[in-house]
Coordinates of C-alpha atoms and ligand atoms in Angstrom, one line a residue:
M1 CA 66.1 99.6 112.4
T2 CA 64.7 102.0 111.4
S3 CA 63.1 103.2 107.4
G4 CA 63.8 105.9 105.7
S5 CA 63.7 107.4 102.0
F6 CA 66.1 108.9 99.6
D7 CA 63.8 111.2 98.1
R8 CA 66.3 114.5 97.5
A9 CA 63.0 116.8 98.2
R10 CA 61.7 115.5 102.0
S11 CA 66.0 115.4 102.4
L12 CA 65.6 119.1 102.3
E13 CA 62.3 119.4 103.9
Q14 CA 63.2 117.3 107.0
L15 CA 67.0 118.6 107.3
G16 CA 65.5 121.7 108.3
D17 CA 63.3 120.5 110.7
T18 CA 65.1 118.0 112.2
A19 CA 67.6 118.1 115.4
F20 CA 70.3 115.8 114.6
D21 CA 72.8 114.2 116.4
L22 CA 75.3 114.0 113.8
L23 CA 75.8 116.1 110.3
V24 CA 78.1 114.5 107.8
I25 CA 79.9 116.6 105.2
G26 CA 80.6 115.3 102.0
G27 CA 78.7 112.5 99.9
G28 CA 82.2 110.5 98.8
I29 CA 82.8 107.1 100.0
T30 CA 84.5 108.6 103.6
G31 CA 81.2 110.4 104.6
A32 CA 79.0 107.9 103.0
G33 CA 80.9 105.4 105.3
V34 CA 80.5 107.5 108.7
A35 CA 76.5 108.0 107.8
L36 CA 76.1 104.6 107.4
D37 CA 78.1 103.8 110.7
A38 CA 76.5 106.4 113.2
A39 CA 72.6 106.1 111.8
S40 CA 73.1 102.0 111.7
R41 CA 74.1 102.8 115.6
G42 CA 70.5 104.3 116.0
L43 CA 72.0 108.2 115.5
R44 CA 69.9 110.7 114.0
T45 CA 72.2 111.6 111.0
A46 CA 72.3 113.7 108.2
L47 CA 74.7 113.9 105.4
V48 CA 75.2 116.7 102.9
E49 CA 77.5 116.9 99.5
R50 CA 78.0 120.1 97.6
D51 CA 78.0 118.2 94.2
D52 CA 76.6 114.5 93.8
F53 CA 77.8 111.9 95.8
A54 CA 81.1 110.8 94.5
S55 CA 82.0 113.5 91.8
G56 CA 85.1 114.4 94.7
T57 CA 88.0 111.3 94.3
S58 CA 85.5 108.7 95.4
S59 CA 84.8 108.2 91.6
K60 CA 88.1 108.9 90.3
S61 CA 90.4 105.8 92.0
S62 CA 91.5 102.4 89.8
K63 CA 88.3 100.7 91.9
M64 CA 90.1 97.9 93.5
V65 CA 89.8 97.0 96.9
H66 CA 93.0 95.9 98.1
G67 CA 95.6 95.4 100.0
G68 CA 98.1 97.6 98.1
L69 CA 101.0 95.1 97.5
R70 CA 103.3 98.6 96.9
Y71 CA 102.4 98.9 100.6
L72 CA 103.8 96.0 101.5
Q73 CA 107.0 96.6 99.5
N74 CA 107.3 99.8 101.6
G75 CA 107.5 97.6 104.8
D76 CA 103.8 99.1 106.0
V77 CA 102.8 95.8 107.0
R78 CA 99.7 96.7 109.4
L79 CA 97.9 98.8 106.5
V80 CA 98.3 95.8 103.9
Y81 CA 97.0 93.8 107.0
E82 CA 94.0 96.5 107.7
A83 CA 92.9 96.6 104.3
L84 CA 92.9 93.0 103.0
R85 CA 90.1 92.4 106.3
E86 CA 88.8 95.3 105.1
R87 CA 88.5 93.8 101.3
Q88 CA 86.9 90.8 103.2
R89 CA 84.1 92.4 105.2
L90 CA 83.5 93.8 102.2
R91 CA 83.3 90.9 99.6
R92 CA 81.0 89.0 102.4
N93 CA 78.9 92.5 103.0
A94 CA 78.4 93.6 99.5
P95 CA 79.0 90.9 97.2
H96 CA 77.1 92.0 94.4
L97 CA 79.4 95.0 94.0
V98 CA 82.9 93.5 95.1
R99 CA 84.1 90.6 93.3
I100 CA 87.7 88.9 93.3
L101 CA 89.5 90.7 90.4
P102 CA 92.4 88.3 89.7
F103 CA 95.7 90.1 88.8
L104 CA 98.9 88.7 86.5
I105 CA 102.6 90.0 87.0
P106 CA 104.5 89.2 84.0
L107 CA 108.1 89.1 84.2
F108 CA 109.8 90.3 81.2
S109 CA 113.5 88.8 80.4
K110 CA 116.7 90.6 79.2
D111 CA 118.8 88.0 76.7
G112 CA 116.4 84.9 78.4
L113 CA 116.8 86.1 81.7
I114 CA 115.0 87.1 84.7
N115 CA 117.1 89.6 87.3
P116 CA 117.1 87.1 89.7
K117 CA 116.7 89.8 92.5
V118 CA 113.9 91.3 90.7
A119 CA 112.6 87.8 91.0
R120 CA 113.1 86.7 94.5
A121 CA 112.0 89.8 95.3
L122 CA 108.5 89.9 94.0
G123 CA 108.1 85.9 95.2
S124 CA 108.2 87.3 98.9
A125 CA 106.0 89.9 98.1
M126 CA 103.9 87.2 97.2
W127 CA 104.1 85.0 100.1
M128 CA 104.1 88.5 102.6
Y129 CA 100.5 89.2 100.7
D130 CA 99.0 86.3 101.1
L131 CA 100.2 86.3 104.2
T132 CA 99.1 89.3 105.4
G133 CA 96.1 88.4 104.9
G134 CA 95.6 87.8 100.7
F135 CA 94.7 84.2 101.6
R136 CA 91.5 84.6 102.8
I137 CA 89.8 85.2 99.2
G138 CA 90.3 81.5 99.0
K139 CA 93.3 81.7 96.7
L140 CA 97.1 81.9 97.2
H141 CA 98.7 83.2 94.2
K142 CA 100.7 81.2 91.7
R143 CA 103.8 81.3 89.9
L144 CA 102.6 81.0 85.2
K145 CA 105.1 79.7 82.9
K146 CA 105.2 82.2 79.5
E147 CA 102.8 79.8 77.8
Q148 CA 99.8 80.5 80.5
A149 CA 101.0 84.2 81.0
V150 CA 100.1 84.6 77.0
A151 CA 97.0 83.2 77.9
H152 CA 95.8 85.5 79.9
M153 CA 97.3 88.5 77.9
P154 CA 98.2 87.5 74.2
T155 CA 99.2 91.2 73.3
L156 CA 102.0 90.7 75.7
P157 CA 106.1 90.3 73.9
V158 CA 106.4 86.7 73.7
E159 CA 110.0 87.5 73.1
R160 CA 111.3 89.2 76.3
L161 CA 108.7 87.3 78.8
A162 CA 109.7 84.8 80.6
G163 CA 107.0 83.9 83.5
A164 CA 104.8 85.6 85.5
Y165 CA 103.0 85.9 89.3
L166 CA 99.4 85.8 89.4
Y167 CA 97.3 86.8 92.7
F168 CA 94.1 87.5 93.6
D169 CA 92.6 91.2 95.0
A170 CA 89.3 92.9 94.3
G171 CA 87.3 95.5 92.4
A172 CA 84.6 97.7 93.0
D173 CA 82.5 100.3 90.9
D174 CA 84.2 103.1 93.3
A175 CA 80.8 105.9 92.4
R176 CA 77.8 102.6 93.4
L177 CA 79.6 101.6 96.3
T178 CA 79.3 104.8 97.4
L179 CA 75.7 105.5 96.0
T180 CA 74.9 101.9 97.7
L181 CA 76.8 102.7 101.3
L182 CA 74.4 106.1 101.4
R183 CA 71.2 104.3 100.0
T184 CA 71.4 101.7 102.7
A185 CA 72.0 104.1 105.5
A186 CA 69.1 106.1 104.3
L187 CA 66.3 103.4 103.7
D188 CA 67.7 100.9 105.9
H189 CA 68.8 103.5 109.0
G190 CA 66.8 106.3 108.3
A191 CA 69.7 108.7 107.5
V192 CA 68.3 111.9 105.9
I193 CA 70.8 112.6 103.0
A194 CA 71.0 114.7 100.0
N195 CA 73.4 115.8 96.9
H196 CA 74.1 119.4 95.4
A197 CA 73.7 120.7 99.0
G198 CA 76.6 121.9 100.0
V199 CA 77.8 123.7 103.7
V200 CA 78.6 127.3 103.4
E201 CA 78.8 128.3 106.9
L202 CA 79.3 126.6 110.2
L203 CA 76.9 127.9 113.5
H204 CA 78.7 128.1 116.8
D205 CA 77.6 129.1 120.2
G206 CA 79.1 129.5 123.1
Q207 CA 79.9 125.6 123.6
G208 CA 81.1 125.1 120.3
A209 CA 79.6 124.0 116.7
V210 CA 76.0 123.4 116.8
G211 CA 75.5 123.0 113.3
A212 CA 76.0 124.4 109.6
V213 CA 74.0 126.3 106.6
V214 CA 73.4 124.0 103.5
E215 CA 72.5 126.3 100.3
A216 CA 70.3 123.9 98.5
D217 CA 68.3 124.9 94.7
G218 CA 68.9 128.7 95.7
R219 CA 67.7 128.3 99.3
R220 CA 69.6 128.5 102.2
I221 CA 68.8 125.6 105.4
E222 CA 70.2 125.7 109.0
V223 CA 70.6 122.4 110.1
R224 CA 71.0 121.7 113.7
A225 CA 73.3 119.3 114.9
R226 CA 75.1 118.0 118.0
A227 CA 78.0 116.8 116.3
I228 CA 80.0 117.3 112.9
V229 CA 82.0 115.4 111.0
N230 CA 84.2 116.4 108.0
A231 CA 84.7 114.6 105.2
A232 CA 85.1 116.3 102.4
G233 CA 87.8 114.9 100.8
V234 CA 90.9 117.3 99.8
W235 CA 88.3 120.0 100.3
S236 CA 88.3 119.3 104.1
D237 CA 91.1 122.2 104.9
E238 CA 88.0 124.4 103.3
V239 CA 85.6 123.4 105.4
R240 CA 88.0 123.4 108.8
A241 CA 88.7 126.8 107.4
L242 CA 84.7 127.6 108.1
D243 CA 84.8 125.9 111.5
E244 CA 88.4 127.3 112.5
G245 CA 89.2 130.4 110.5
G246 CA 92.9 130.9 108.9
G247 CA 94.0 128.5 106.1
P248 CA 94.3 125.2 107.4
D249 CA 96.6 123.2 105.3
S250 CA 96.2 119.7 106.8
L251 CA 96.5 118.1 102.9
R252 CA 99.2 117.0 100.1
P253 CA 96.9 115.7 97.5
A254 CA 98.4 114.2 94.8
K255 CA 97.0 113.4 91.1
G256 CA 96.1 110.0 89.4
I257 CA 94.5 109.7 86.2
H258 CA 93.5 106.7 83.9
I259 CA 92.7 106.2 80.3
T260 CA 90.5 103.5 78.4
V261 CA 91.2 101.9 75.4
P262 CA 89.3 99.4 73.2
W263 CA 89.9 95.9 74.9
S264 CA 90.7 94.5 71.2
K265 CA 93.6 96.1 71.6
V266 CA 95.1 94.3 74.6
R267 CA 93.2 91.3 75.5
N268 CA 93.6 90.5 78.8
D269 CA 91.1 88.7 80.7
I270 CA 92.7 89.1 84.4
A271 CA 94.3 93.2 86.1
V272 CA 97.5 92.9 84.5
V273 CA 100.8 95.0 86.6
V274 CA 103.2 96.6 83.9
P275 CA 106.4 98.1 84.8
V276 CA 106.8 101.6 84.3
P277 CA 110.3 102.1 82.0
R278 CA 112.9 104.3 84.4
D279 CA 110.5 104.7 86.9
K280 CA 110.1 102.8 90.5
R281 CA 106.5 102.0 89.7
S282 CA 104.1 100.1 87.7
V283 CA 100.6 100.5 86.2
F284 CA 97.4 98.3 86.4
V285 CA 96.1 97.3 83.3
V286 CA 91.8 96.3 84.1
P287 CA 89.5 94.8 81.7
W288 CA 86.6 96.3 82.2
L289 CA 82.6 95.6 80.6
P290 CA 82.8 91.7 80.3
T291 CA 80.6 90.0 77.8
D292 CA 79.0 86.7 77.7
D293 CA 81.2 84.4 75.9
G294 CA 84.0 85.7 78.4
D295 CA 85.2 88.7 76.4
F296 CA 85.4 92.2 77.2
Q297 CA 84.6 95.4 75.5
L298 CA 87.2 97.8 77.3
T299 CA 90.4 98.2 79.1
Y300 CA 91.2 101.1 81.7
V301 CA 95.3 101.8 82.7
G302 CA 95.9 103.8 85.6
T303 CA 97.5 105.4 87.8
T304 CA 100.0 107.6 87.5
D305 CA 101.0 109.5 91.0
T306 CA 102.1 112.9 90.5
E307 CA 102.2 116.2 93.3
Y308 CA 99.2 118.2 92.5
D309 CA 99.2 122.2 93.2
G310 CA 96.2 123.3 90.5
P311 CA 92.5 124.1 91.9
I312 CA 91.2 121.3 93.7
D313 CA 87.7 121.2 92.0
D314 CA 88.4 119.9 88.6
P315 CA 91.7 118.2 88.1
Q316 CA 92.4 117.6 84.5
C317 CA 94.8 115.2 82.7
T318 CA 97.7 116.8 80.8
P319 CA 99.2 115.2 77.7
E320 CA 101.9 113.8 79.7
D321 CA 99.7 112.1 81.9
V322 CA 98.6 110.2 78.9
A323 CA 101.7 109.9 77.4
Y324 CA 103.1 108.4 80.7
L325 CA 100.6 105.7 80.6
L326 CA 100.8 104.8 76.9
K327 CA 104.8 104.8 77.6
A328 CA 104.5 101.7 80.2
V329 CA 101.4 100.2 77.9
N330 CA 103.2 100.2 75.0
L331 CA 106.0 98.5 76.6
S332 CA 103.9 95.2 77.4
V333 CA 102.1 94.8 74.3
R334 CA 103.2 94.1 70.7
E335 CA 100.8 96.7 69.0
P336 CA 101.5 100.1 70.5
L337 CA 98.4 102.3 71.6
T338 CA 98.0 105.7 70.6
E339 CA 96.3 109.4 71.4
A340 CA 93.4 107.8 68.9
D341 CA 92.9 104.7 71.5
V342 CA 92.4 106.7 74.5
V343 CA 88.1 106.5 74.6
G344 CA 87.9 108.0 78.4
T345 CA 89.7 109.7 80.7
W346 CA 89.4 110.3 84.4
A347 CA 91.7 112.6 86.9
G348 CA 90.9 112.7 90.6
L349 CA 92.8 113.7 93.6
R350 CA 94.4 111.7 96.6
P351 CA 93.6 113.7 100.0
L352 CA 97.2 112.3 101.1
V353 CA 97.5 113.5 105.3
K354 CA 100.7 116.0 105.2
A355 CA 102.9 113.3 107.7
A356 CA 106.2 113.7 105.8
T357 CA 107.4 117.0 104.5
S358 CA 109.7 115.6 101.7
G359 CA 109.5 112.7 99.2
R360 CA 107.6 110.7 96.4
T361 CA 104.2 111.5 97.3
A362 CA 103.5 107.6 96.2
D363 CA 105.7 106.8 99.1
L364 CA 103.2 109.1 101.5
S365 CA 101.0 107.2 103.7
R366 CA 97.5 106.2 103.0
R367 CA 96.6 106.0 106.5
H368 CA 93.6 107.9 107.6
R369 CA 94.0 110.5 110.4
V370 CA 90.6 111.6 112.8
T371 CA 90.9 115.2 114.7
R372 CA 88.3 117.4 116.4
S373 CA 88.7 120.8 116.9
A374 CA 88.1 122.9 119.6
A375 CA 84.7 123.8 118.7
G376 CA 84.5 120.0 118.2
V377 CA 84.0 119.4 114.5
V378 CA 85.6 115.7 113.7
T379 CA 87.4 116.0 110.2
V380 CA 88.4 112.3 108.7
S381 CA 91.2 112.8 106.4
G382 CA 93.6 110.7 104.2
G383 CA 92.6 106.6 103.6
K384 CA 91.5 104.3 101.1
L385 CA 88.6 103.7 99.2
T386 CA 88.7 99.8 100.7
T387 CA 89.5 101.2 103.9
Y388 CA 86.0 103.5 104.7
R389 CA 84.6 101.1 107.0
E390 CA 87.5 101.3 109.2
M391 CA 87.6 105.1 109.2
A392 CA 83.9 105.4 110.1
E393 CA 83.9 102.8 112.5
D394 CA 87.2 105.3 114.1
T395 CA 85.5 108.7 113.2
V396 CA 81.9 107.8 115.0
D397 CA 83.6 105.9 118.2
E398 CA 84.9 109.7 118.2
V399 CA 82.0 111.5 117.8
V400 CA 80.2 109.3 120.0
A401 CA 82.4 109.3 123.3
H402 CA 81.8 113.2 123.2
L403 CA 78.0 113.1 122.9
D404 CA 76.4 112.4 126.6
D405 CA 73.1 110.7 127.1
L406 CA 73.4 108.3 123.9
P407 CA 72.5 104.9 124.6
R408 CA 75.5 102.4 125.7
S409 CA 74.2 100.6 122.3
A410 CA 75.6 103.6 120.4
R411 CA 78.7 103.0 121.3
R412 CA 79.5 99.3 119.3
C413 CA 80.1 99.4 115.7
R414 CA 77.8 97.6 114.0
T415 CA 79.1 97.6 110.5
R416 CA 81.7 94.5 110.1
K417 CA 78.9 92.6 109.1
L418 CA 76.0 94.7 107.9
R419 CA 75.0 94.1 104.6
L420 CA 74.5 96.7 102.1
L421 CA 71.5 97.4 100.2
G422 CA 71.3 94.9 97.3
A423 CA 73.4 92.2 98.5
Q424 CA 73.5 88.5 96.8
D425 CA 75.5 86.1 95.6
A426 CA 76.5 86.6 92.1
D427 CA 74.2 83.9 89.4
P428 CA 76.9 82.6 87.6
D429 CA 74.5 81.6 85.6
A430 CA 72.9 85.0 84.9
V431 CA 73.7 85.9 81.2
G432 CA 73.1 89.1 79.1
L433 CA 71.3 92.1 80.6
A434 CA 70.0 90.2 83.3
R435 CA 73.8 89.6 84.7
H436 CA 74.6 93.1 83.9
L437 CA 71.8 94.2 86.0
A438 CA 72.7 91.9 89.0
D439 CA 76.2 93.1 88.5
R440 CA 75.5 96.6 89.4
Y441 CA 71.8 96.5 91.5
G442 CA 72.1 93.1 93.4
S443 CA 68.7 91.6 94.7
E444 CA 67.4 95.2 93.6
A445 CA 67.4 94.6 89.6
A446 CA 64.3 93.5 89.5
S447 CA 63.3 97.1 89.9
V448 CA 64.9 98.1 87.0
Q449 CA 63.6 94.8 85.1
A450 CA 59.9 95.9 86.2
L451 CA 60.5 99.5 84.4
I452 CA 61.4 97.1 81.6
D453 CA 58.4 95.0 81.6
T454 CA 56.1 98.1 82.0
D455 CA 57.8 99.9 78.9
P456 CA 59.6 97.7 76.7
G457 CA 61.3 101.1 74.8
L458 CA 63.4 101.2 78.1
G459 CA 65.1 98.1 77.0
E460 CA 66.9 100.2 74.9
A461 CA 70.9 101.0 75.1
L462 CA 71.6 104.4 76.8
V463 CA 74.6 104.7 75.0
P464 CA 74.4 102.9 71.5
G465 CA 77.5 100.8 72.1
L466 CA 77.8 100.5 75.7
P467 CA 75.4 98.0 78.0
Y468 CA 73.6 100.3 79.8
V469 CA 70.2 100.8 79.1
R470 CA 67.1 103.8 79.3
A471 CA 65.4 102.0 82.2
E472 CA 68.8 102.6 83.9
A473 CA 68.6 106.8 83.8
I474 CA 65.1 106.5 84.9
Y475 CA 66.0 104.2 87.9
A476 CA 68.5 106.6 88.6
V477 CA 66.2 109.3 89.2
R478 CA 63.6 107.8 90.7
H479 CA 65.5 106.1 93.3
E480 CA 69.5 107.0 93.3
M481 CA 68.8 111.0 93.7
A482 CA 70.2 111.7 90.2
T483 CA 69.3 115.0 89.0
T484 CA 71.7 116.3 86.2
V485 CA 73.0 114.8 83.0
D486 CA 76.1 114.2 84.5
D487 CA 75.0 112.5 87.2
V488 CA 73.0 109.8 84.9
L489 CA 76.2 109.4 82.7
A490 CA 79.5 109.4 84.8
R491 CA 78.0 108.3 88.5
R492 CA 74.8 106.0 88.2
T493 CA 76.4 104.6 84.8
R494 CA 79.9 105.0 83.8
S495 CA 79.7 106.1 80.3
R496 CA 81.6 109.3 80.3
L497 CA 84.4 107.4 81.8
Q498 CA 84.2 104.3 79.0
A499 CA 83.2 106.5 75.9
R500 CA 83.3 109.9 76.3
D501 CA 82.4 111.3 73.6
A502 CA 80.2 108.6 72.5
S503 CA 77.8 109.1 75.9
A504 CA 78.5 113.0 74.8
R505 CA 76.5 112.1 71.4
A506 CA 73.6 110.7 73.7
A507 CA 73.4 113.5 75.3
T508 CA 70.7 114.7 74.4
T509 CA 68.2 111.9 74.4
V510 CA 69.3 111.4 77.7
A511 CA 67.8 114.7 78.8
E512 CA 65.1 114.4 77.2
L513 CA 64.7 111.3 78.8
I514 CA 64.7 112.0 82.5
A515 CA 63.2 115.7 81.2
G516 CA 59.3 114.2 82.7
E517 CA 60.8 113.3 85.7
L518 CA 62.8 116.6 86.9
G519 CA 60.4 118.4 85.6
W520 CA 62.6 119.7 83.0
S521 CA 61.4 122.1 80.3
S522 CA 62.4 121.2 76.7
E523 CA 64.5 124.5 77.2
D524 CA 65.9 122.9 80.4
A525 CA 67.0 119.8 78.4
A526 CA 68.6 121.2 76.2
R527 CA 70.8 123.4 78.3
H528 CA 71.4 120.1 80.6
A529 CA 72.8 118.5 77.5
A530 CA 74.8 121.0 76.2
D531 CA 76.7 121.6 79.2
Y532 CA 77.3 118.0 79.8
V533 CA 78.8 118.6 75.7
E534 CA 80.8 120.8 77.6
L535 CA 82.3 119.3 80.4
V536 CA 83.7 116.4 77.8
A537 CA 84.7 118.6 75.6
A538 CA 86.5 119.9 78.0
E539 CA 87.9 117.4 79.4
R540 CA 89.0 115.5 75.9
A541 CA 91.0 119.1 75.0
A542 CA 93.0 119.0 78.5
P543 CA 95.2 116.3 77.0
R544 CA 94.7 117.1 73.4
L545 CA 92.8 113.9 72.6
P546 CA 91.3 113.4 69.0
A547 CA 87.3 113.1 68.9
T548 CA 86.4 109.3 69.2
G549 CA 83.9 107.7 67.2
D550 CA 81.9 104.3 68.2
V551 CA 82.0 102.7 70.7
P552 CA 84.8 99.6 70.9
E553 CA 82.7 96.4 69.8
P554 CA 84.3 93.4 71.6
A555 CA 86.9 91.8 69.4
E556 CA 86.2 88.8 67.4
S557 CA 87.7 86.0 69.6
Ligands
FAD1 C1 93.7 107.8 90.8 C2 93.4 107.4 92.2 C3 93.1 106.3 92.5 C4 92.8 106.2 93.5 N1 92.6 104.1 93.5 C5 91.8 103.4 94.8 C6 91.6 102.4 94.9 O1 92.4 101.2 93.5 N2 92.0 102.0 95.7 C7 91.6 102.1 96.9 O2 91.2 101.8 98.2 N3 91.6 103.1 97.6 C8 91.9 104.5 96.5 N4 92.2 105.8 96.1 C9 91.9 106.4 97.2 C10 89.8 106.5 97.0 O3 89.6 107.0 96.1 C11 90.4 107.8 98.3 O4 90.9 107.8 99.0 C12 88.6 107.9 98.7 O5 87.7 108.0 97.2 C13 88.1 109.6 98.8 O6 87.5 109.2 99.5 P1 86.7 110.9 100.4 O7 84.8 110.3 100.6 O8 87.6 110.8 101.7 O9 86.9 112.0 99.0 P2 85.7 112.3 97.8 O10 85.4 111.2 97.6 O11 86.5 113.2 97.4 O12 84.7 113.5 98.9 C14 84.3 114.3 99.3 C15 83.5 114.8 99.3 O13 82.7 116.1 99.7 C16 82.2 117.1 99.0 N5 82.4 118.5 99.5 C17 83.5 119.5 100.0 N6 83.3 120.3 100.2 C18 81.7 120.3 101.0 C19 81.1 120.9 101.7 N7 81.3 122.1 101.8 N8 79.2 120.6 101.4 C20 79.1 119.5 101.5 N9 80.3 118.5 100.3 C21 81.2 118.9 100.3 C22 82.6 117.3 97.8 O14 82.0 117.7 96.8 C23 83.5 115.7 97.3 O15 82.0 114.7 96.9 C24 92.5 106.2 94.6 C25 92.5 107.4 95.0 C26 93.1 108.2 93.6 C27 93.1 109.5 93.3

């Protein structure tokens, strides 16, 4: 194990003066997984991310570490088996970040009767899911009576409810999982990692690709590497063009959006799968931000799945996207939710590999593909958040197979049992701030707490109404490479997704808080805050949503 640092200035210096075995392009979950896999095998590894870590699709997922019941219904048993195996590995390697998430599938009746075909199909799917690997979580699915289902979501329309199924999956904060992989790669295994550092050119000699030109802070840095992995998600064709020229067209992006609403309007204590009227799909309704008394502050609903041919840099929600989700959830609650309840939204693009030429994007495979160009650049595309480790293993195997003079030990993947930084089991007795910090930082929570012990003012709320404290912003800049207000509010904390307008109102305070750490003048801080407010305003304007007030309080029980 080689110890290293997670310091951007130092990484930028090292990028220019080290001969690397591998350069990874893209700091989403896929690139992060590849960097950790390679560094833990002993390869001198660098990773550069053009924007912030996880700022692409990897902060905009449904945040589930799952096999995907739907893929089973599509007959993709192998994908589900592999994903459930990875879910189990992740629960062992990152118990502080990946938690069991029970799911309820309500069964609605027509004139007091459940469609027997639907009930039978679901029942078999449940057994299949358990048998395919779901059982490894330690709990099997159950059929619930109507009263038991209502106990999990009291807002369900009881008059149409006939019963429910309960099954078990897992969930994780996608952006924090990505960041933790990167910090583990850097701090425990010596990888050199930098964000806000994009590849603008690939360097070739007569034999093939030998490095890249990276642009960071207005500087051009030549990075030398014997192998290159392109893990640029929906941008991977752009990176391939730098290598191969022409206009590669290997992906078919599909857009998915989510909305956040006050939990008090839904009151689900576990995730619920609700059917979408006149569509074969269903959407997830997931409780978010637990309180000490067993309630939650928020619920998010998603996802949509639509073909997308707009600009890939900043996909936005449309009014139709929001209407689709509201309509779906409103069919399963008694008091309808409206646009005024939507306190947060996010839109992401699935980097689906173009395998089929037709069909709904929802039916396209979630499998991944590893390819190698004539110049030796390895591109990994497709896949899921859940299967990042397996994707990384396949990718690094491909890299290692073509690098001579590596020790034999580099051929063996180490990540199946590799614990991530901060890994510790949850303390069931932790409450309040201690629980909040442990759920986000694991054993590293002590470092955030130490900041508060030195300056109790840092224990105050970062965004009034949300559980994050000011110390987390300082920690994000000092230890997690946050360099903008958006890095802090959208990905180190999830304030932007949870309370869009309240987070914008806190932008100036946040900018002033981190200004000293980042060497900003008061003008710089004001400009950074204004940039964030502008981002949020555009995010609200695209689906034409009204501004919202304070962060929703948890409901009175
Ligand atoms: C709506 C939605 C819901 C989903 N839900 C789930 C789920 O619940 N569970 C699950 O398992 N999967 C889910 N997925 C799939 C999963 O989120 C994605 O497969 C995964 O996040 C893709 O990660 P990535 O690293 O490949 O891409 P990205 O996260 O997009 O990362 C690519 C990175 O490359 C960077 N980059 C691009 N060009 C350059 C360059 N020239 N130089 C440097 N960096 C560059 C980008 O800035 C970006 O950060 C979901 C996807 C969507 C869209």
